[in-house]
Amino acid sequence: MIELSYLAAAVLFIVGLKRLGHPKTARSGNGLAALGMLWAVVVTLIDLGTVSWGIVIVGVVIGAVVGAVLARRVQMTSMPELVAAFNGFGGSASAFVALAETLRADPSTLSVETGITTVFSVVVGSLTLSGSFIAYGKLQGLIAGRPIGFAGTNAINLLVALTTLGVGVWATLAGTMLPYWILAGLGLALGVLAVLPIGGADMPVVISLLNSASGLAASSAGFVIGNSALIIGGALVGAAGLILSVLMSDAMNRSLANVLFSKFGGGDASGPSGDAASVKRATVEDVAIALGYADNVVVVPGYGMAVAQAQHALRDVAQSLEARGVSVTYAIHPVAGRMPGHMNVLLAEADVPYEQLLDLEESNPRFSQTDVVIVVGANDVVNPSARNDAGSPIYGMPILDVDNARTVVVIKRSLSPGFAGIDNPLFYQDNTMMLFADAKVALEGLVRAVANV
Amino acid sequence: MSEAVIAGTVVFVLASFVGFEVIAKVPPTLHTPLMSGANAISGITIVGAITAASLGSGTTASILGLLAIITATINVVGGFMVTDRMLEMFKRKPSPRSAQDEAGEA
């Protein structure tokens, strides 16, 4: 009976995920998945018969309060950090489950298969925990966002990985608890070593992968305790995370392996190499005039908009332009921001209708008929070097071809290059106006200036 | 291999394919809520946590079980709630509020 009950939970998860894929049904999909979770917990409690109620109640109350507070308090701009943290908690829970089960069952009685799945959940679970919190630290600015590494990083990672493999073999053969504890430590080390060398702008891939890892950890914990709900739920999440990781690395024209191991963007942030004299500095008033007399305007948001919390000010500028009859749309690059869909969430928070958000394929053919493009806190995703400089590190990455527009306005704090340390020829073009300011301050100024045009 | 492991592997492989099929064509607008909703589903390990905490004996196992329940519950409750919060914003119709109305909020 319990298996059939878990099957019902699994069906709710699958239908929920399916509905999460369409804007109109997404919210009910999330609700169905949550219902499946509640159902799985209730039937487990009934099926167990003797439950350690003290531990369960204390644990659920603490967890629910912490989770609810985090979910309610979080700023939408900090969503990538929160998802990273939740991934970490989920991964660690799977590692704890596998360890607790091994302790209970007495390691000397485990079959080789159970040993292998236990090793896997302990390592992947603890790796997800430490990797997620390193990602959290980078996103919060607690740890430098640039790739941190030193000569031989990959060699050390390989050594730790091989040691993990060796201890894993020991664990499955020895039948004692000690190697499992060591594996938890090695997993934590692997997570740190794997994520530290990855640059901030590659975070969309990292977070998707950690999402996938937390699912795989849950799935393997399901093998350890013989629970099909964990196996199915974990497999679904593993697949979802993997799809997003591949989509994100495709959007950068790089392989997953390249994102993980290449220390991309390791170069010291060198100064701008272009001729600073050819940069056209614009004032808020100049930009307001260009915008106010345009027929159509396309906004390209990037991570800088999130950092400056400028999404509301941006929406205000768009509304004042629309009030003048200017058509405003938004072009969203798949890896703009720090997690898949990051910009979409921020613009939704600011009440921008999602119909106005266009993806890369929809946007690019339109730029040649666009009067003004406003680039807010984006850099590498609009760098024409990706298209026409074969020597550039980002050559081949699909970009938004904003340089084809009649006028480009770039709102940016300085000429400093993006995460990759690559200069952006867009800034030196004749049709580019540079507005050097904090995005929020600049956009708030624009709202007033547009009203006076 | 034991039958349980074989059956588990079958379920795992089929569920992975279902996952790929269900998620492959999600529009970019929904990538963040999809990820955070999927993330909450990975909290299904809470079921394992409850089982481990209830069947285990000894202090270490109890502590591990408690930690597992706490972290899994954070994942589940926080994950579903924050996903709902995001989707609520997506659903909201664009309000005709003027720029001035919101100046104080920003």
XYZ file of C-alpha atoms in Angstrom:
559
model
C 0.000 0.000 0.000
C 2.748 2.430 0.888
C 4.223 1.990 -2.592
C 0.896 2.929 -4.196
C 0.640 5.944 -1.914
C 4.115 7.036 -2.969
C 3.111 6.536 -6.583
C 0.273 9.008 -6.009
C 2.806 11.503 -4.630
C 5.044 10.936 -7.646
C 2.139 11.567 -10.027
C 1.410 14.836 -8.222
C 5.080 15.832 -8.618
C 5.064 15.084 -12.334
C 1.766 16.851 -13.028
C 2.974 19.728 -10.854
C 6.231 20.070 -12.811
C 4.320 19.889 -16.080
C 2.035 22.714 -14.991
C 5.021 24.724 -13.752
C 6.042 24.920 -17.407
C 3.206 27.233 -18.467
C 2.683 30.749 -17.109
C -1.047 30.299 -16.586
C -0.899 26.990 -14.744
C 2.406 27.421 -12.952
C 1.047 28.440 -9.595
C -1.370 25.536 -9.379
C 1.459 23.243 -10.465
C 3.559 24.353 -7.542
C 0.573 23.797 -5.277
C 0.053 20.261 -6.607
C 3.715 19.404 -6.020
C 3.443 20.739 -2.464
C 0.318 18.641 -1.961
C 2.230 15.577 -3.177
C 4.915 16.316 -0.616
C 2.415 16.652 2.218
C 0.764 13.404 1.123
C 4.108 11.577 1.070
C 4.925 12.779 4.588
C 1.517 11.826 5.979
C 1.499 8.302 4.514
C 5.059 7.782 5.773
C 4.027 8.726 9.302
C 1.037 6.378 9.126
C 3.061 3.561 7.608
C 5.866 3.771 10.177
C 3.506 3.158 13.087
C 6.083 3.942 15.736
C 7.380 7.403 15.056
C 9.914 9.286 17.169
C 7.424 12.103 17.521
C 9.720 14.239 19.645
C 12.446 14.404 17.001
C 10.004 14.695 14.106
C 7.977 17.525 15.618
C 11.003 19.506 16.817
C 12.706 19.056 13.442
C 9.680 19.969 11.348
C 8.825 23.023 13.461
C 12.392 24.397 13.338
C 12.705 23.662 9.634
C 9.298 25.101 8.747
C 9.904 28.322 10.671
C 13.368 28.845 9.170
C 12.159 27.981 5.676
C 9.082 30.208 5.894
C 11.031 33.179 7.221
C 13.679 32.840 4.515
C 11.035 32.495 1.796
C 9.060 35.547 2.949
C 11.948 37.856 3.727
C 14.108 37.309 0.678
C 14.518 40.171 -1.757
C 13.761 39.100 -5.308
C 17.243 40.278 -6.282
C 18.677 37.708 -3.834
C 16.723 34.792 -5.275
C 19.823 33.015 -6.663
C 21.381 32.968 -3.186
C 18.231 31.572 -1.629
C 17.840 28.816 -4.212
C 21.521 27.961 -3.687
C 20.970 27.758 0.070
C 17.871 25.562 -0.309
C 19.822 23.274 -2.648
C 22.494 22.985 0.027
C 19.990 22.108 2.749
C 18.326 19.476 0.555
C 21.673 17.917 -0.354
C 22.820 17.782 3.248
C 19.526 16.178 4.319
C 20.144 13.326 1.868
C 23.681 12.840 3.185
C 22.371 12.780 6.776
C 19.698 10.230 5.828
C 22.266 7.920 4.222
C 24.614 8.196 7.214
C 21.843 7.618 9.751
C 20.586 4.578 7.849
C 24.073 3.096 7.633
C 24.552 3.557 11.373
C 21.213 1.871 12.038
C 21.683 -1.034 9.681
C 25.230 -1.757 10.942
C 27.711 -1.199 8.087
C 29.056 -4.758 8.267
C 25.733 -6.166 7.056
C 25.390 -3.924 3.986
C 25.390 -5.416 0.513
C 27.826 -4.005 -2.010
C 25.003 -2.255 -3.920
C 23.730 -0.549 -0.808
C 27.304 0.405 0.044
C 27.765 2.028 -3.360
C 24.528 4.013 -3.192
C 25.352 5.101 0.361
C 28.781 6.300 -0.733
C 27.155 8.178 -3.588
C 24.537 9.931 -1.466
C 27.015 10.877 1.243
C 29.511 12.320 -1.247
C 27.001 14.058 -3.541
C 24.937 15.309 -0.607
C 27.867 16.887 1.208
C 29.303 18.230 -2.045
C 25.959 19.901 -2.730
C 25.984 21.399 0.767
C 29.452 22.965 0.618
C 29.244 23.888 -3.073
C 25.919 25.641 -2.542
C 27.209 27.669 0.348
C 30.325 28.715 -1.564
C 27.964 29.808 -4.372
C 25.854 31.604 -1.757
C 28.949 33.381 -0.450
C 29.986 34.449 -3.926
C 26.508 35.746 -4.751
C 26.255 37.646 -1.475
C 29.709 39.119 -2.012
C 31.075 37.376 1.108
C 33.594 35.618 -1.122
C 35.143 37.264 -4.169
C 32.958 36.551 -7.189
C 35.926 36.242 -9.518
C 37.357 32.782 -10.084
C 39.576 31.852 -7.143
C 42.270 29.382 -7.956
C 45.946 28.765 -8.212
C 48.243 26.802 -10.451
C 47.444 23.127 -10.168
C 43.870 23.563 -8.953
C 42.692 20.914 -11.370
C 45.448 18.530 -10.256
C 44.431 18.947 -6.614
C 40.765 18.450 -7.492
C 41.684 15.296 -9.357
C 43.681 14.054 -6.376
C 40.781 14.689 -3.981
C 38.368 13.029 -6.415
C 40.579 9.947 -6.700
C 40.977 9.800 -2.896
C 37.192 9.969 -2.618
C 36.884 7.092 -5.045
C 39.437 5.064 -3.060
C 37.739 5.712 0.272
C 34.437 4.862 -1.405
C 35.781 1.431 -2.379
C 37.089 1.012 1.156
C 33.656 1.910 2.557
C 31.814 -0.659 0.447
C 34.276 -3.428 1.304
C 35.284 -2.717 4.915
C 31.863 -2.704 6.551
C 32.767 -0.096 9.150
C 31.440 3.398 9.752
C 34.768 5.263 9.629
C 35.138 5.563 5.829
C 31.616 7.010 5.542
C 32.514 9.858 7.895
C 35.700 10.476 5.908
C 33.629 10.507 2.723
C 31.379 13.210 4.159
C 34.475 15.330 4.758
C 35.863 14.630 1.303
C 32.494 15.521 -0.255
C 32.537 18.867 1.551
C 36.080 19.499 0.291
C 35.099 18.602 -3.276
C 32.182 21.045 -3.216
C 34.444 23.890 -2.088
C 37.187 23.026 -4.572
C 34.737 22.695 -7.447
C 32.841 25.965 -6.976
C 35.592 28.350 -5.762
C 37.335 28.549 -9.158
C 34.114 29.350 -11.043
C 33.425 32.998 -11.854
C 30.277 34.845 -10.763
C 28.847 35.098 -14.262
C 28.900 31.315 -14.617
C 26.621 31.001 -11.584
C 23.505 30.177 -13.663
C 25.203 26.935 -14.683
C 26.548 26.205 -11.206
C 23.200 26.701 -9.490
C 21.418 24.506 -12.038
C 24.021 21.792 -11.558
C 23.780 21.955 -7.767
C 20.014 21.686 -8.181
C 20.568 18.552 -10.220
C 23.027 17.225 -7.620
C 20.556 17.719 -4.772
C 18.076 15.624 -6.750
C 20.602 12.866 -7.406
C 21.536 12.830 -3.713
C 17.873 12.384 -2.791
C 17.488 9.656 -5.387
C 20.473 7.684 -4.123
C 19.292 8.107 -0.538
C 16.101 6.490 -1.826
C 18.137 3.464 -2.926
C 19.797 3.311 0.506
C 16.535 3.180 2.447
C 14.561 1.413 -0.295
C 12.063 4.226 -0.823
C 10.624 4.774 -4.301
C 9.278 8.261 -3.512
C 12.843 9.491 -3.025
C 14.071 7.711 -6.125
C 11.378 9.253 -8.339
C 11.364 12.736 -6.815
C 15.146 12.870 -6.921
C 15.314 11.659 -10.529
C 12.845 14.354 -11.646
C 14.909 17.085 -10.003
C 18.144 15.619 -11.309
C 16.740 15.771 -14.844
C 15.367 19.301 -14.406
C 18.660 20.649 -13.112
C 20.633 18.952 -15.851
C 18.418 20.380 -18.611
C 18.821 23.899 -17.253
C 22.603 23.464 -16.884
C 22.901 22.409 -20.507
C 20.613 25.246 -21.681
C 22.738 27.750 -19.769
C 26.083 26.526 -21.038
C 24.686 26.377 -24.589
C 23.685 30.011 -24.153
C 27.354 30.774 -23.546
C 28.499 28.525 -26.389
C 30.569 26.509 -23.922
C 30.444 22.933 -22.743
C 29.539 22.061 -19.170
C 33.081 20.779 -18.667
C 34.502 24.079 -19.875
C 32.384 26.025 -17.368
C 33.431 23.731 -14.537
C 37.117 23.338 -15.151
C 38.425 26.227 -17.220
C 38.596 29.021 -14.616
C 37.045 31.199 -17.310
C 37.552 34.899 -16.851
C 40.540 34.416 -14.602
C 42.338 37.381 -16.136
C 43.057 40.317 -13.863
C 40.550 43.012 -14.592
C 42.637 45.147 -16.888
C 41.647 48.691 -17.680
C 39.717 49.473 -20.828
C 41.891 48.962 -23.854
C 39.828 51.071 -26.252
C 40.358 54.765 -26.778
C 38.557 56.385 -23.877
C 38.428 59.637 -25.856
C 36.057 58.109 -28.402
C 33.507 57.346 -25.714
C 30.426 59.539 -25.918
C 29.439 60.524 -22.415
C 25.782 61.381 -22.106
C 23.777 63.153 -19.428
C 20.421 62.011 -18.168
C 18.843 64.818 -20.233
C 20.564 63.662 -23.454
C 19.228 60.158 -22.922
C 15.761 61.422 -22.048
C 15.576 63.302 -25.350
C 16.702 60.249 -27.321
C 14.123 58.095 -25.556
C 11.289 60.591 -25.601
C 11.397 60.988 -29.389
C 11.838 57.300 -30.186
C 9.093 55.118 -31.648
C 10.357 51.955 -30.074
C 12.755 51.192 -27.255
C 14.251 47.853 -26.230
C 15.612 47.380 -22.717
C 18.448 44.903 -22.092
C 18.775 44.223 -18.359
C 21.730 42.483 -16.730
C 23.134 41.598 -13.336
C 23.923 45.291 -12.700
C 20.180 45.968 -12.580
C 19.797 43.341 -9.852
C 22.732 44.698 -7.854
C 21.341 48.237 -8.009
C 17.768 47.004 -7.268
C 16.776 49.101 -10.260
C 13.867 47.025 -11.613
C 11.144 49.320 -10.225
C 12.848 52.451 -11.517
C 13.245 50.747 -14.887
C 9.536 49.937 -14.994
C 8.767 53.588 -14.168
C 10.893 54.760 -17.095
C 9.113 52.278 -19.371
C 5.693 53.433 -18.187
C 6.479 57.087 -18.716
C 7.706 56.260 -22.212
C 4.608 54.198 -22.940
C 2.494 57.127 -21.789
C 4.138 59.104 -24.611
C 3.271 56.387 -27.114
C 6.716 54.800 -27.252
C 6.640 51.018 -27.572
C 8.848 49.347 -24.957
C 9.983 45.714 -24.910
C 12.674 43.845 -23.010
C 15.328 41.580 -24.520
C 16.451 38.915 -22.077
C 19.663 36.971 -22.635
C 19.454 33.438 -21.211
C 22.456 33.945 -18.918
C 21.736 37.529 -17.877
C 21.921 37.609 -14.092
C 23.024 34.864 -11.789
C 20.463 32.113 -12.288
C 18.239 30.905 -15.120
C 15.348 33.328 -15.494
C 16.768 35.798 -12.939
C 15.829 38.899 -14.976
C 12.321 37.594 -15.650
C 11.647 37.273 -11.933
C 12.877 40.787 -11.188
C 10.814 42.330 -13.979
C 7.771 40.346 -12.869
C 8.282 41.765 -9.388
C 8.194 45.230 -10.943
C 4.875 44.392 -12.675
C 6.288 44.184 -16.176
C 3.891 41.949 -18.157
C 5.741 38.842 -19.305
C 4.417 39.323 -22.846
C 6.859 42.245 -23.150
C 9.863 40.025 -22.423
C 11.486 38.626 -25.570
C 14.189 35.996 -25.662
C 17.389 36.039 -27.693
C 15.919 34.536 -30.885
C 12.910 36.857 -30.854
C 14.953 39.967 -30.083
C 17.867 39.816 -32.490
C 15.984 40.277 -35.791
C 14.325 43.375 -34.331
C 17.357 45.408 -33.306
C 17.947 46.805 -36.807
C 14.487 48.418 -36.621
C 14.954 49.628 -33.051
C 15.364 53.345 -32.345
C 16.958 53.122 -28.918
C 18.326 50.229 -26.892
C 18.951 50.800 -23.173
C 21.517 48.436 -21.704
C 21.117 48.394 -17.918
C 23.943 46.681 -16.090
C 24.677 44.137 -18.819
C 28.032 43.809 -20.532
C 29.306 40.533 -21.923
C 25.906 39.506 -23.319
C 25.939 42.571 -25.617
C 29.643 42.440 -26.546
C 30.001 42.383 -30.355
C 33.450 40.738 -29.975
C 31.556 37.498 -29.440
C 30.387 37.832 -33.045
C 33.319 39.320 -34.902
C 36.580 38.882 -32.961
C 37.813 35.326 -33.322
C 40.507 36.019 -30.739
C 38.053 36.983 -28.016
C 37.523 34.533 -25.144
C 33.764 34.858 -25.616
C 33.924 34.420 -29.406
C 30.969 32.325 -30.560
C 28.757 33.080 -27.589
C 25.283 34.055 -28.832
C 24.759 37.708 -27.908
C 22.046 40.302 -28.212
C 22.993 42.299 -31.322
C 22.181 45.672 -29.798
C 24.905 47.346 -31.859
C 22.526 47.105 -34.854
C 20.104 49.558 -33.262
C 20.053 53.216 -34.283
C 21.126 54.407 -30.839
C 22.463 52.425 -27.890
C 22.378 53.824 -24.363
C 24.585 52.002 -21.875
C 23.955 52.687 -18.204
C 27.025 51.531 -16.323
C 29.072 52.725 -13.402
C 32.386 52.873 -15.287
C 34.146 51.607 -18.375
C 35.426 48.593 -16.453
C 35.161 45.345 -18.362
C 32.756 42.589 -17.351
C 33.569 39.458 -15.405
C 35.618 38.034 -18.215
C 37.912 41.045 -18.201
C 37.075 41.576 -21.853
C 36.808 45.073 -23.235
C 33.536 45.860 -24.965
C 33.805 47.606 -28.377
C 30.130 48.519 -28.076
C 31.078 51.305 -25.647
C 33.245 53.023 -28.277
C 30.769 52.928 -31.151
C 29.574 56.151 -32.729
C 25.940 55.338 -32.013
C 26.544 54.475 -28.335
C 25.859 56.918 -25.512
C 27.446 56.055 -22.167
C 25.592 57.167 -19.052
C 28.004 56.603 -16.183
C 25.940 56.181 -13.018
C 24.399 53.703 -10.632
C 21.524 52.100 -12.551
C 18.846 53.026 -10.034
C 19.971 56.638 -9.672
C 20.202 57.017 -13.452
C 16.769 55.507 -14.101
C 15.097 57.574 -11.396
C 16.649 60.644 -12.990
C 15.370 59.498 -16.386
C 11.775 59.297 -15.148
C 11.910 62.991 -14.226
C 13.841 64.001 -17.334
C 11.492 62.184 -19.713
C 8.558 64.047 -18.150
C 10.262 67.333 -19.078
C 11.039 66.437 -22.665
C 22.240 -7.336 -7.786
C 19.266 -7.620 -5.514
C 15.805 -7.306 -6.938
C 15.146 -4.142 -4.960
C 18.146 -2.415 -6.524
C 17.128 -3.524 -10.018
C 13.556 -2.330 -9.489
C 14.904 0.949 -8.101
C 17.158 1.405 -11.123
C 14.241 0.835 -13.491
C 12.171 3.426 -11.628
C 15.092 5.871 -11.576
C 15.784 5.655 -15.309
C 12.130 5.953 -16.284
C 11.564 8.864 -13.887
C 14.598 10.660 -15.346
C 13.136 10.358 -18.840
C 9.799 11.656 -17.596
C 11.669 14.568 -16.012
C 13.455 15.405 -19.275
C 10.243 15.214 -21.277
C 8.183 17.275 -18.866
C 10.734 20.041 -18.422
C 12.489 20.297 -21.787
C 10.340 23.052 -23.302
C 9.753 25.382 -20.387
C 9.954 29.057 -21.469
C 12.841 31.109 -20.009
C 10.389 33.274 -18.080
C 9.646 30.326 -15.823
C 13.183 29.012 -15.387
C 13.651 30.435 -11.896
C 10.303 29.246 -10.465
C 10.794 25.880 -12.164
C 14.169 25.490 -10.556
C 12.996 26.546 -7.132
C 9.897 24.324 -7.397
C 12.034 21.368 -8.475
C 14.369 22.222 -5.632
C 11.476 21.911 -3.190
C 10.625 18.496 -4.666
C 14.174 17.333 -3.939
C 13.167 17.877 -0.321
C 11.279 14.570 -0.684
C 14.248 13.296 1.261
C 12.208 14.511 4.285
C 10.392 11.173 4.006
C 13.715 9.392 4.406
C 14.629 11.718 7.253
C 11.473 10.867 9.175
C 12.071 7.158 8.576
C 15.714 7.381 9.648
C 14.870 9.382 12.780
C 12.152 6.941 13.798
C 13.933 3.670 13.130
C 17.373 4.697 14.316
C 18.711 4.025 17.770
C 21.533 5.720 19.583
C 22.430 9.346 20.045
C 24.409 9.799 16.829
C 21.631 8.375 14.680
C 19.059 10.560 16.436
C 21.156 13.683 15.918
C 21.630 12.811 12.242
C 17.895 12.165 11.920
C 17.028 15.480 13.553
C 19.485 17.371 11.326
C 18.058 15.616 8.289
C 14.493 16.552 9.230
C 15.401 20.193 9.897
C 17.336 20.701 6.658
C 14.825 18.789 4.528
C 11.920 20.768 5.999
C 13.695 24.082 5.311
C 14.102 22.888 1.738
C 10.473 21.805 1.348
C 8.641 24.615 3.152
C 10.956 27.398 1.987
C 11.117 26.062 -1.555
C 7.381 25.779 -2.153
C 6.638 29.085 -0.406
C 9.182 31.127 -2.319
C 8.080 29.553 -5.600
C 4.516 30.526 -4.834
C 5.648 34.058 -4.010
C 7.369 34.362 -7.368
C 4.483 32.885 -9.337
C 2.064 35.239 -7.643
C 4.057 38.091 -9.180
C 3.955 36.473 -12.596
C 0.200 36.113 -12.443
C -0.474 39.667 -11.357
C -1.895 41.862 -14.093
C 0.111 44.958 -14.889
C -1.363 47.616 -12.674
C -2.194 51.035 -14.089
C -0.427 52.661 -11.141
C 1.525 55.712 -12.105
C 5.222 56.086 -11.490
C 4.642 58.473 -8.607
C 2.594 55.996 -6.608
C 5.526 53.742 -6.207
C 8.237 56.338 -5.677
C 8.100 55.891 -1.930
C 8.395 52.134 -2.160
C 11.529 52.148 -4.269
